[in-house]
CSV table of C-alpha atoms in Angstrom, one decimal:
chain,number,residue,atom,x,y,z
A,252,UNK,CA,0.0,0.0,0.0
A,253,UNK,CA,1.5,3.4,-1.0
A,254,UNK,CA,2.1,5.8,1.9
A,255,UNK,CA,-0.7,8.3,3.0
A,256,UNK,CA,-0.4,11.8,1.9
A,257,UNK,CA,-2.0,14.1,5.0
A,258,UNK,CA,-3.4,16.9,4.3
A,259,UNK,CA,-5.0,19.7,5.8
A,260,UNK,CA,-7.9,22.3,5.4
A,261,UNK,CA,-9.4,24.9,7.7
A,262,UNK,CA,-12.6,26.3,6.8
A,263,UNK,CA,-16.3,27.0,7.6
A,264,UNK,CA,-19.6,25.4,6.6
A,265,UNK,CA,-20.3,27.8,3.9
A,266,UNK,CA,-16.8,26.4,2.0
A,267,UNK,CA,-17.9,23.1,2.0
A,268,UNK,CA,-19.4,22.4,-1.0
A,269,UNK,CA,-15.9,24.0,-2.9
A,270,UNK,CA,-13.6,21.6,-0.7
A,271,UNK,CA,-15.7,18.9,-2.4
A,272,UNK,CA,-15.0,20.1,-5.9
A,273,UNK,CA,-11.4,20.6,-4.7
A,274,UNK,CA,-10.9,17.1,-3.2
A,275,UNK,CA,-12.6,15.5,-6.1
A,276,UNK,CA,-10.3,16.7,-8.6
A,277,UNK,CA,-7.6,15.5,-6.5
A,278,UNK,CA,-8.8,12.3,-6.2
A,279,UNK,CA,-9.0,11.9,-10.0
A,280,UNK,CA,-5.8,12.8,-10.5
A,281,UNK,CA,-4.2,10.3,-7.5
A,282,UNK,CA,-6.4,7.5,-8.0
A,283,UNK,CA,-3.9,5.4,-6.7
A,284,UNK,CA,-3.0,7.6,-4.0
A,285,UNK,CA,-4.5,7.4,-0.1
A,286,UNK,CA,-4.9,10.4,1.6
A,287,UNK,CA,-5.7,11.6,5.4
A,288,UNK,CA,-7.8,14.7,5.2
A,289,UNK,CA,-7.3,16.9,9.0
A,290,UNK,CA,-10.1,19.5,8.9
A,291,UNK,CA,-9.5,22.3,11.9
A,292,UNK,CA,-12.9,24.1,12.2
A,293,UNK,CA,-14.8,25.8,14.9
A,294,UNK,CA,-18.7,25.1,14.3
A,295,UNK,CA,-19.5,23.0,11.3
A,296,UNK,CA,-23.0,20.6,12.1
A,297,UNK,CA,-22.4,17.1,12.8
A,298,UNK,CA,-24.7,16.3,10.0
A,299,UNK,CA,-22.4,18.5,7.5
A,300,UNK,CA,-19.4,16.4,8.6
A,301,UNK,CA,-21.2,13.2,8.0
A,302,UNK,CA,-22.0,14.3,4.4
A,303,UNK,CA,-18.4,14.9,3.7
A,304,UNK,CA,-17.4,11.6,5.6
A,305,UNK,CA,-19.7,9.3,3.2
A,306,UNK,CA,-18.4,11.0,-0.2
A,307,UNK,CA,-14.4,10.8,1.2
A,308,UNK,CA,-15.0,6.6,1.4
A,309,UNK,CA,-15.9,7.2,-2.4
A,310,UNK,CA,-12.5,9.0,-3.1
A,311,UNK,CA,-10.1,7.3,-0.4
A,312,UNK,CA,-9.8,9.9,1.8
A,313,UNK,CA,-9.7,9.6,5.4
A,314,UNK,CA,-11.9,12.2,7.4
A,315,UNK,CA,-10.1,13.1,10.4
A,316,UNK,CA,-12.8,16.0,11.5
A,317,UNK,CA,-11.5,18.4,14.6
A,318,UNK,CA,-13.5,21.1,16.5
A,319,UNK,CA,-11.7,24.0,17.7
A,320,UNK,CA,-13.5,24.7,20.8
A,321,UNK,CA,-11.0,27.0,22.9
A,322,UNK,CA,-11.3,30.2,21.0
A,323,UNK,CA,-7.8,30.2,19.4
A,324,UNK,CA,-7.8,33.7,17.5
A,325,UNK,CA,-10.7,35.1,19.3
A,326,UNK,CA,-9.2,38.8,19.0
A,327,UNK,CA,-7.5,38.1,15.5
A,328,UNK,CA,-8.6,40.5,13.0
A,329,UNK,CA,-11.3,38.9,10.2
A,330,UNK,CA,-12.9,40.3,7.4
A,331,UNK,CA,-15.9,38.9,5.4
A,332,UNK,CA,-14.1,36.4,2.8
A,333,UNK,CA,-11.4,35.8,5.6
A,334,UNK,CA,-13.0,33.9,8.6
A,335,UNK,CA,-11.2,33.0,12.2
A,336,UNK,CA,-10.6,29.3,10.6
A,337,UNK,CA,-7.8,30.9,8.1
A,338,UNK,CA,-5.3,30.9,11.2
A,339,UNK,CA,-5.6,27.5,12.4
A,340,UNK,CA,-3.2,26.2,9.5
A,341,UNK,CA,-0.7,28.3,11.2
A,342,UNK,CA,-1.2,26.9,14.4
A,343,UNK,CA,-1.2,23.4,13.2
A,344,UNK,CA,2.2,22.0,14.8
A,345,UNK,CA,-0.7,22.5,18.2
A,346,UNK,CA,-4.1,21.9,16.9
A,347,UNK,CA,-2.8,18.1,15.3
A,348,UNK,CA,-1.8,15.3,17.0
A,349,UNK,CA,1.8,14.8,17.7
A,350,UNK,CA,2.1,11.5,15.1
A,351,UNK,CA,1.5,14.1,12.2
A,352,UNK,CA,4.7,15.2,10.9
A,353,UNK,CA,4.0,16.6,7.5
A,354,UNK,CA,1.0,18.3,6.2
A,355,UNK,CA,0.3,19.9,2.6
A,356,UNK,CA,-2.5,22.8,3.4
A,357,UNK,CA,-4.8,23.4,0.4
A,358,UNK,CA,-7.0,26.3,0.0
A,359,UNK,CA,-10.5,24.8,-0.9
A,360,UNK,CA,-10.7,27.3,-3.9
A,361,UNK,CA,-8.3,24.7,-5.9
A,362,UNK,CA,-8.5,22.4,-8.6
A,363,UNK,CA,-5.5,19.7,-8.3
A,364,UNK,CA,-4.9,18.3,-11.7
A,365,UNK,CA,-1.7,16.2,-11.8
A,366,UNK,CA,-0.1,13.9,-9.2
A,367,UNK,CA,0.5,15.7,-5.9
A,368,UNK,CA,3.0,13.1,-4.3
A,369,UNK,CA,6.1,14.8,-5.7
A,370,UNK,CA,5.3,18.2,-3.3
A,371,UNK,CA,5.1,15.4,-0.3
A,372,UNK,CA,8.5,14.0,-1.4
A,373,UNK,CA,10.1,17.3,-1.3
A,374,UNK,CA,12.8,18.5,0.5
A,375,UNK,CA,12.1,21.1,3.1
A,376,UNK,CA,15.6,22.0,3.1
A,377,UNK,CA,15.5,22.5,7.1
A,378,UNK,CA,12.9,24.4,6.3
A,379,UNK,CA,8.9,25.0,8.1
A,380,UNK,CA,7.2,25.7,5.5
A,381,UNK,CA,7.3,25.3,1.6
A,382,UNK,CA,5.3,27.9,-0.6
A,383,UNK,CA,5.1,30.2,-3.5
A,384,UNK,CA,5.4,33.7,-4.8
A,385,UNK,CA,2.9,35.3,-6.8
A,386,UNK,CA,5.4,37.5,-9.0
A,387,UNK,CA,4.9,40.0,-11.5
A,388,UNK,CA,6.0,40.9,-14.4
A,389,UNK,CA,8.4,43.5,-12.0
A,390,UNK,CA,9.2,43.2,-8.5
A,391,UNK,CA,7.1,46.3,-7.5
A,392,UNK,CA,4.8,44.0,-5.1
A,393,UNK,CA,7.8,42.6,-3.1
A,394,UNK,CA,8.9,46.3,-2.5
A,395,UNK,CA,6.0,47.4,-1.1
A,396,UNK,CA,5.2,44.2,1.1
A,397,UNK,CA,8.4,44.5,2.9
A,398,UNK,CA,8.0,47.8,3.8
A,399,UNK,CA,4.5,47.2,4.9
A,400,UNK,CA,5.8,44.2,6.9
A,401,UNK,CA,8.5,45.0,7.8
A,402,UNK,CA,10.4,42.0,5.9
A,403,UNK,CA,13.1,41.8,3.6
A,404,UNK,CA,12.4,37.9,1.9
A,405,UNK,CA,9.8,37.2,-0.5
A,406,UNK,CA,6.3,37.7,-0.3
A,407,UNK,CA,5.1,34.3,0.0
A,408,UNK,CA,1.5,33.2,-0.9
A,409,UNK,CA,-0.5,30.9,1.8
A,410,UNK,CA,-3.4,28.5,0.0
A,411,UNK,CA,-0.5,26.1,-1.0
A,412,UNK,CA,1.8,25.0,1.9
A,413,UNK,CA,4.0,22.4,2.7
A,414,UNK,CA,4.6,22.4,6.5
A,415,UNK,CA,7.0,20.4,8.6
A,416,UNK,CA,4.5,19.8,11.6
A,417,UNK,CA,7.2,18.6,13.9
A,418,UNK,CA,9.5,21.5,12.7
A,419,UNK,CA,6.6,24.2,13.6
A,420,UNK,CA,6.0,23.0,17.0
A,421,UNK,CA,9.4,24.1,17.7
A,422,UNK,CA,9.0,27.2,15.5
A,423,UNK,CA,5.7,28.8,15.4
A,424,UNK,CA,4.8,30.2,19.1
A,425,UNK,CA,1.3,31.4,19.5
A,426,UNK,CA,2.7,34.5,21.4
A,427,UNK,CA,4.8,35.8,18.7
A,428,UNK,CA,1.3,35.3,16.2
A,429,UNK,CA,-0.6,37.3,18.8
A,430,UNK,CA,2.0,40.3,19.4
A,431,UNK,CA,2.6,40.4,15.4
A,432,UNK,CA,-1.7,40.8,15.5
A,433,UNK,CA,-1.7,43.3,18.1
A,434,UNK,CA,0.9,45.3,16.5
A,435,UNK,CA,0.1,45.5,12.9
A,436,UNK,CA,-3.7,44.6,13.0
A,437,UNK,CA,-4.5,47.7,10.9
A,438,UNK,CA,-2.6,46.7,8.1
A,439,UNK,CA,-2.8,42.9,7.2
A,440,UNK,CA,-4.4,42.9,4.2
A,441,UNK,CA,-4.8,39.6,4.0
A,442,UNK,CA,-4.2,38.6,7.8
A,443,UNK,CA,-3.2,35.1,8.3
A,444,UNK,CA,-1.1,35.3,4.9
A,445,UNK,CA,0.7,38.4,6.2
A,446,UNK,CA,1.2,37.3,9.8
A,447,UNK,CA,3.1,34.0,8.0
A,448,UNK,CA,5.0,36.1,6.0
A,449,UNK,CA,6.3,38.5,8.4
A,450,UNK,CA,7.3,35.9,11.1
A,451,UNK,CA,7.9,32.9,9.0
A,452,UNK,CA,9.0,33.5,5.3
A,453,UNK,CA,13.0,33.2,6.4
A,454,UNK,CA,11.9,29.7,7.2
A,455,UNK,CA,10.2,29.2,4.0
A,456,UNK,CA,11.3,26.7,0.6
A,457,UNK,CA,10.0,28.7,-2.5
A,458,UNK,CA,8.5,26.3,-5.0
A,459,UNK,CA,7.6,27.1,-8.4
A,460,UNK,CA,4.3,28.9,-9.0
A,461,UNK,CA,3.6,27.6,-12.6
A,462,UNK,CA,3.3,23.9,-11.3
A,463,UNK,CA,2.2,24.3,-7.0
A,464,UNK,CA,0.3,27.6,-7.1
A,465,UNK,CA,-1.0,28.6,-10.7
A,466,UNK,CA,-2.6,31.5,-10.5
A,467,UNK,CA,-5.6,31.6,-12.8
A,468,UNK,CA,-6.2,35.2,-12.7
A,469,UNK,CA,-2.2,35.6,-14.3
A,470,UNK,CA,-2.0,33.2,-16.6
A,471,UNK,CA,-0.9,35.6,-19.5
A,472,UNK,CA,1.6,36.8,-16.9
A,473,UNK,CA,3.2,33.2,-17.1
A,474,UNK,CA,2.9,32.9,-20.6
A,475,UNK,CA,4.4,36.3,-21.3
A,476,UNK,CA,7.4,34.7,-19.1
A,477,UNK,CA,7.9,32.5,-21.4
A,478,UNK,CA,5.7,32.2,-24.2
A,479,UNK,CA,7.3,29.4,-25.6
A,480,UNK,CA,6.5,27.1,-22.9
A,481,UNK,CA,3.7,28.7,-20.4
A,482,UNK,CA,0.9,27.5,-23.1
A,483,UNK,CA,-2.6,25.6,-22.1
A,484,UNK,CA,-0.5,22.7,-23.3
A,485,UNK,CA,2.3,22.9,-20.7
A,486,UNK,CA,-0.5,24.1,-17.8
A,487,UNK,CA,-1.9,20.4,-18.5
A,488,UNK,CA,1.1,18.5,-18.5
A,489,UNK,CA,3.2,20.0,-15.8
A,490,UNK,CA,0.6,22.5,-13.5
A,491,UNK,CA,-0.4,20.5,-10.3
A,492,UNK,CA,-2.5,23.1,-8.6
A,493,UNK,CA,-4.6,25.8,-10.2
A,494,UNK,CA,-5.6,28.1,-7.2
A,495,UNK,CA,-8.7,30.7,-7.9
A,496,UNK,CA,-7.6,33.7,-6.1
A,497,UNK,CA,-9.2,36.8,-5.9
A,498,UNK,CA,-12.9,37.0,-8.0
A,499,UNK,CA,-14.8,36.0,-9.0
A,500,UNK,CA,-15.2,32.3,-8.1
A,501,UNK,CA,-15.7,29.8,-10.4
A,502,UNK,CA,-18.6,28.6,-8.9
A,503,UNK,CA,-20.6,31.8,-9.0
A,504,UNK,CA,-21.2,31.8,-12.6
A,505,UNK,CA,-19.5,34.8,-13.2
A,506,UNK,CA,-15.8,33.5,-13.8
A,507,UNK,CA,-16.1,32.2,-17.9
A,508,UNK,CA,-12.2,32.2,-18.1
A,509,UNK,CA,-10.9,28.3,-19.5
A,510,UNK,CA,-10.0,27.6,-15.8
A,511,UNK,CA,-13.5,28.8,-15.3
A,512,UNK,CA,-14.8,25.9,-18.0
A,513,UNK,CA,-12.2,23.4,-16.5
A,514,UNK,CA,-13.8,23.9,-12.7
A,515,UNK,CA,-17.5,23.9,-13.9
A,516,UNK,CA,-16.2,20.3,-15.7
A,517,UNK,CA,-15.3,19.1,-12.1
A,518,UNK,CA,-18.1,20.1,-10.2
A,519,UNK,CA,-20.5,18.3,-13.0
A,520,UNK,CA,-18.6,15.1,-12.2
A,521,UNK,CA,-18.7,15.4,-8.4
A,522,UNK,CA,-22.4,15.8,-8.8
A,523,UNK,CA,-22.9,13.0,-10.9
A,524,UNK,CA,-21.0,11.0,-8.1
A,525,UNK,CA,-22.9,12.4,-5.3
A,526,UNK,CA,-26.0,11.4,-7.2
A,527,UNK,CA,-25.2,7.2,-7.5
């Protein structure tokens, strides 16, 4: 039996239905593969997490389901899109048990598409975390996101990670998350993401964005890169991940890009299970 891949999400009820998609396309993609899902939440139903239990059994997946009942975060700041869940991946080295060494976090608003073993395989380097940057065409964004942070690495993005477990339980202290909150509350712009950044990114592997953390909002960023190579060809051959930042969704209706067509393709399929 090949080893079990553990991942991890944290999220609310409302994301459900998009972890689904997410974890579908994985599954399709791994068929041989076993994975352990670790979902960190603080209030999803019962009945919610029995739903999501009886379609994992169809895709090999593992449910390992824990509430968050302690009020890690209470004074964290949150926005709308950006719940109090969002900072339990950061605390994760506490929340999991102590036999979980490695974890790759996924966002829910993801589509995996080729064989995710090779970003378990990898080599952390001594490394906590592995993750990737979001770069322009210039480097204006890095600029301005060390100076807003206070940093002087890379500005890494958060809904892909690779995280040494037993590596951040020696790292990551929930005191130095809560001073970094306190002190620059007013300006994380995207709070968990800029709270890993500013205490963690000297700890963090950069992987490539083209294959762990396309972003489908930039693909003619890539394939201005390299226009040779960055085509819809290469995407399917070599992209692992294609993340949906930003909006709009793909499953509002509203996103009619050809990742747009290529999610709406996944969730037909995942409903055509969930109906047998």
């Amino acid at each position: 039996m090949p080893e079990s891949i553990n991942l991890l999400v944290t999220l609310d009820e409302n994301y459900l239905p998009h972890l689904k998609v997410m974890l579908f396309s994985l599954h399709q993609n791994n068929l041989e593969q076993l994975f352990d899902l670790w979902l960190l939440h603080e209030k999803i139903p019962d009945q919610k997490l029995i739903e999501l239990e009886i379609l994992l059994k169809k895709l090999n997946i593992n449910l390992h389901s824990i509430k968050i009942t302690d009020q890690l975060f209470a004074n964290a700041p949150t926005v709308e899109r950006y719940p109090r869940e969002m900072y339990f991946r950061l605390a994760c080295g506490i929340l999991l048990p102590d036999n979980v060494k490695r974890v790759i976090y996924l966002d829910p608003d993801i589509l995996v598409i080729n064989s995710i073993k090779p970003l378990w395989e990898l080599d952390l380097e001594g490394n906590v975390f592995a993750a990737s940057v979001h770069a322009g065409l210039t480097n204006i964004s890095k600029g301005i996101n060390n100076i807003r942070l206070q940093t002087t690495n890379n500005y890494f993005n958060s809904g892909v990670l690779l995280i040494d477990v037993a590596k951040a339980r020696e790292v990551v202290k929930l005191d130095d998350i809560y001073r970094t909150i306190q002190k620059y509350g007013d300006y994380l712009l995207l709070p968990d993401q800029d709270v890993m950044n500013h205490l963690y990114s000297h700890v963090t592997l950069e992987i490539s964005e083209e294959i762990w953390n396309y972003d489908t909002r930039r693909s003619n960023i890539y394939f201005t890169r390299n226009i040779k190579n960055f085509n819809m060809q290469w995407v399917a051959q070599n992209t692992v991940i294609l993340h949906f930042c930003g909006k709009p969704k793909p499953w509002t209706g509203k996103n009619n890009t050809r990742f747009g067509l290529i999610y709406s393709h996944y969730q037909q399929l995942l409903n055509q299970l969930e109906l047998n």
